[in-house]
Short mmCIF file of C-alpha atoms in Angstrom, two decimals:
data_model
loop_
_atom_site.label_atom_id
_atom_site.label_comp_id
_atom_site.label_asym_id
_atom_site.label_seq_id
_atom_site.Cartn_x
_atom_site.Cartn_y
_atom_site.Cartn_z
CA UNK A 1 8.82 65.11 -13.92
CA UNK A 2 11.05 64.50 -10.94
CA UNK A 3 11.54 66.99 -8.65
CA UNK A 4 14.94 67.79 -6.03
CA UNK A 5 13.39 67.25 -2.60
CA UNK A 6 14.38 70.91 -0.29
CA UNK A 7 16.44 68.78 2.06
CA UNK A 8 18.59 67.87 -1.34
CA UNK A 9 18.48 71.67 -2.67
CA UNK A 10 19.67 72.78 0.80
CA UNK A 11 23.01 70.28 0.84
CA UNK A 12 23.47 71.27 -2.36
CA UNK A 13 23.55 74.96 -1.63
CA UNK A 14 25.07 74.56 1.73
CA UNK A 15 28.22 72.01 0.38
CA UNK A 16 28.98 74.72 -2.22
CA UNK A 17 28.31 77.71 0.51
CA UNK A 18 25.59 78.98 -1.31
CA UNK A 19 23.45 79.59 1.72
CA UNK A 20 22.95 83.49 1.67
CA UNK A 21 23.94 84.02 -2.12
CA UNK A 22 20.77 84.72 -3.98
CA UNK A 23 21.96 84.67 -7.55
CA UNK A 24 23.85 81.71 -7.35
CA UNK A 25 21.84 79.94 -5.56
CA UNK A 26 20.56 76.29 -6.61
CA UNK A 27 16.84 76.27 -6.18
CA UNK A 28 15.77 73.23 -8.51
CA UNK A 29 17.14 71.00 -11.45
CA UNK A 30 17.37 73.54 -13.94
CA UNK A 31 20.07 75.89 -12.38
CA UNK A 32 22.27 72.30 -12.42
CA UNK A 33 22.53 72.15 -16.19
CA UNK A 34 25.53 74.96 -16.68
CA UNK A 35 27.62 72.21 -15.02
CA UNK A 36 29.65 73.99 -12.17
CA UNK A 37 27.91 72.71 -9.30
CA UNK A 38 27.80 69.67 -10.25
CA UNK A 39 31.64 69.67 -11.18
CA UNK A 40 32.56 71.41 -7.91
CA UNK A 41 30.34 69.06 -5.79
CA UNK A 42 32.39 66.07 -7.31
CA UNK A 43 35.03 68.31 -6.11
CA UNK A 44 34.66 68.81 -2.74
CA UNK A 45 34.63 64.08 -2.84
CA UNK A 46 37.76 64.23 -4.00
CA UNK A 47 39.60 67.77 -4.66
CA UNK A 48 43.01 65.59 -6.04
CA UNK A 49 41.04 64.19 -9.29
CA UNK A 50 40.84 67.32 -11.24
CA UNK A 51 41.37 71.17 -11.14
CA UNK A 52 38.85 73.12 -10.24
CA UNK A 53 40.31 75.85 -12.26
CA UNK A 54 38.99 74.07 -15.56
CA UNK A 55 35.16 74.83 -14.79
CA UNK A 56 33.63 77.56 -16.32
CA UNK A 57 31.85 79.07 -13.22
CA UNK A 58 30.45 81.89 -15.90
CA UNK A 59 28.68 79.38 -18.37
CA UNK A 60 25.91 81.16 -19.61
CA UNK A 61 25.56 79.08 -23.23
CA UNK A 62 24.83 76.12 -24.41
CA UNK A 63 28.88 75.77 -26.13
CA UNK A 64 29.79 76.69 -22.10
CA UNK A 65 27.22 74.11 -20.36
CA UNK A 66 28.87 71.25 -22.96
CA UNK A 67 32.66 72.28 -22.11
CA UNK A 68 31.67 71.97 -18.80
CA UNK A 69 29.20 68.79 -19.05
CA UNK A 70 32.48 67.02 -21.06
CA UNK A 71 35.01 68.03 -17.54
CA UNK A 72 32.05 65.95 -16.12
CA UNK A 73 32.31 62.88 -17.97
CA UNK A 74 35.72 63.10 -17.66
CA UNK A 75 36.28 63.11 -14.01
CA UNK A 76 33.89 60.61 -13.51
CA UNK A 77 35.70 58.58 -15.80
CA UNK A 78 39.49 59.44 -13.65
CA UNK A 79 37.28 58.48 -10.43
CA UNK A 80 35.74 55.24 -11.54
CA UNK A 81 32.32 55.94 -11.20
CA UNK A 82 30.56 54.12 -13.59
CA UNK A 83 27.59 56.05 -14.90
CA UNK A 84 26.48 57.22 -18.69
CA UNK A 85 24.43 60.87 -18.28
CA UNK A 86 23.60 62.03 -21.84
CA UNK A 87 25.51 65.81 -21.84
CA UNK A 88 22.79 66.80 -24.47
CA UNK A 89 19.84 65.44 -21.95
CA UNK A 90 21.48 67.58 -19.29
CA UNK A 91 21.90 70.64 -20.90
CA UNK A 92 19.12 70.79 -22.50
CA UNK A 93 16.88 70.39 -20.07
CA UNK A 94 14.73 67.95 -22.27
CA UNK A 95 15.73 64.71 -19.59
CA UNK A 96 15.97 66.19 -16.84
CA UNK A 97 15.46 62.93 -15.47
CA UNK A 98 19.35 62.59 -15.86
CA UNK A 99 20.12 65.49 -14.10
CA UNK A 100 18.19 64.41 -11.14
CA UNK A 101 19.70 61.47 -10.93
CA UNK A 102 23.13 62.36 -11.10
CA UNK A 103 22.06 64.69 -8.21
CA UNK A 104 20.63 61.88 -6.64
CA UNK A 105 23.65 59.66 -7.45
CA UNK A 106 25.70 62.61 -5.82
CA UNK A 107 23.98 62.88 -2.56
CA UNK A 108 24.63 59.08 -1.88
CA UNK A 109 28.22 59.49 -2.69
CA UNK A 110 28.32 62.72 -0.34
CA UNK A 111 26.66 60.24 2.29
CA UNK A 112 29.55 58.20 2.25
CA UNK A 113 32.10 60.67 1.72
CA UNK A 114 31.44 63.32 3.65
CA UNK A 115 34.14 65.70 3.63
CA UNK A 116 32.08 69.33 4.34
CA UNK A 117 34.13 69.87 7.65
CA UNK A 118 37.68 70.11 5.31
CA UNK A 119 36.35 71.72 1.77
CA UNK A 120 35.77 75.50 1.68
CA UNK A 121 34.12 75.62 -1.32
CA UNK A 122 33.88 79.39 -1.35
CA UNK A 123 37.76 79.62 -1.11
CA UNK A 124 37.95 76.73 -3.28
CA UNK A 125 35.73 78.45 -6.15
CA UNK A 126 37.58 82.13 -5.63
CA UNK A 127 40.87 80.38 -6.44
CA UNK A 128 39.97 78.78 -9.31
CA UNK A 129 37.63 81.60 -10.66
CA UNK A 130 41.51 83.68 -10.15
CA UNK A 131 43.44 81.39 -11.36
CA UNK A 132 41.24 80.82 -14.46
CA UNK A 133 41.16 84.29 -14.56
CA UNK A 134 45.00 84.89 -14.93
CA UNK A 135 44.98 82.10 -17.85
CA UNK A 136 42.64 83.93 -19.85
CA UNK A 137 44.44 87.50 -19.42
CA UNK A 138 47.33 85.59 -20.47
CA UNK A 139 45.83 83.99 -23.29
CA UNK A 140 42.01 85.06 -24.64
CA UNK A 141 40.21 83.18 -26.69
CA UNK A 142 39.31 84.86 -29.88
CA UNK A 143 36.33 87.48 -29.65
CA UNK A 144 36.19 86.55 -26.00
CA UNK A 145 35.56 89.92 -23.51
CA UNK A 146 38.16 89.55 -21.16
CA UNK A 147 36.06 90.07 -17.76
CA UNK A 148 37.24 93.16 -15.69
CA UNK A 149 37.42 91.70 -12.36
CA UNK A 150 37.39 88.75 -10.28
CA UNK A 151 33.93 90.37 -9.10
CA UNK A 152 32.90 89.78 -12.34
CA UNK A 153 32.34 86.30 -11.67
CA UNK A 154 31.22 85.57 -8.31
#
């Protein structure tokens, strides 16, 4: 099984300013497969192809990993990157040969696109954790706990 080098787990962490956050933190391929990293790394290539509001930065289910895993497909799709993951293989955790090479896959396009001097992700990530916030209060979903603050989810 194919394992993210430390060099690749630190970018990872440090491009998503996850240096000094222990909870959060991404320490190998399994704490990929809820999506959001991986969704706000694409991101931080090109913040103009999606919102960053539409992750769910609180995924904690399998239904929550897929929403997220779909956004995925998606934007790749709107940024012409031409690569078939399985969302099933990535979720759950079964291939996660796929999820190491998207992560992979990432770090080249990172290499070539390096934007980390003009993305905050932490600013980036509290905005859209508020603004997806203020939807929801708006609008619930059905039997869906309303969380109390924006603490809640970072």
């Amino acid at each position: 099984m194919p394992r993210l080098k430390p060099e690749v787990l630190d970018r990872i962490n440090q491009r998503l300013g996850l240096e000094n956050d222990r909870q959060r933190r991404v320490r190998s391929v399994d704490d990929l497969k809820s999506g959001w990293a991986l969704l706000q790394l694409l991101h931080s290539l090109d913040p103009t192809v999606f919102e960053l509001q539409q992750v769910d930065f609180l995924a904690s289910t399998n239904y929550h990993y897929f929403q997220n895993m779909k956004l995925l497909q998606r934007v790749l799709r709107k940024m012409k990157i031409d690569r078939n993951f399985v969302v099933d293989n990535m979720i759950e955790g079964e291939k996660k040969s796929d999820l190491f090479f998207f992560t992979e896959f990432l770090m080249h396009h990172m290499d070539r696109n390096d934007m980390s001097e003009k993305y905050d992700a932490l600013v980036e990530r509290k905005r859209a954790i508020e603004r997806r916030l203020c939807r929801a209060s708006k609008n619930p979903p059905p039997g869906m706990p309303r969380p109390n603050s924006l603490k809640d989810l970072t």
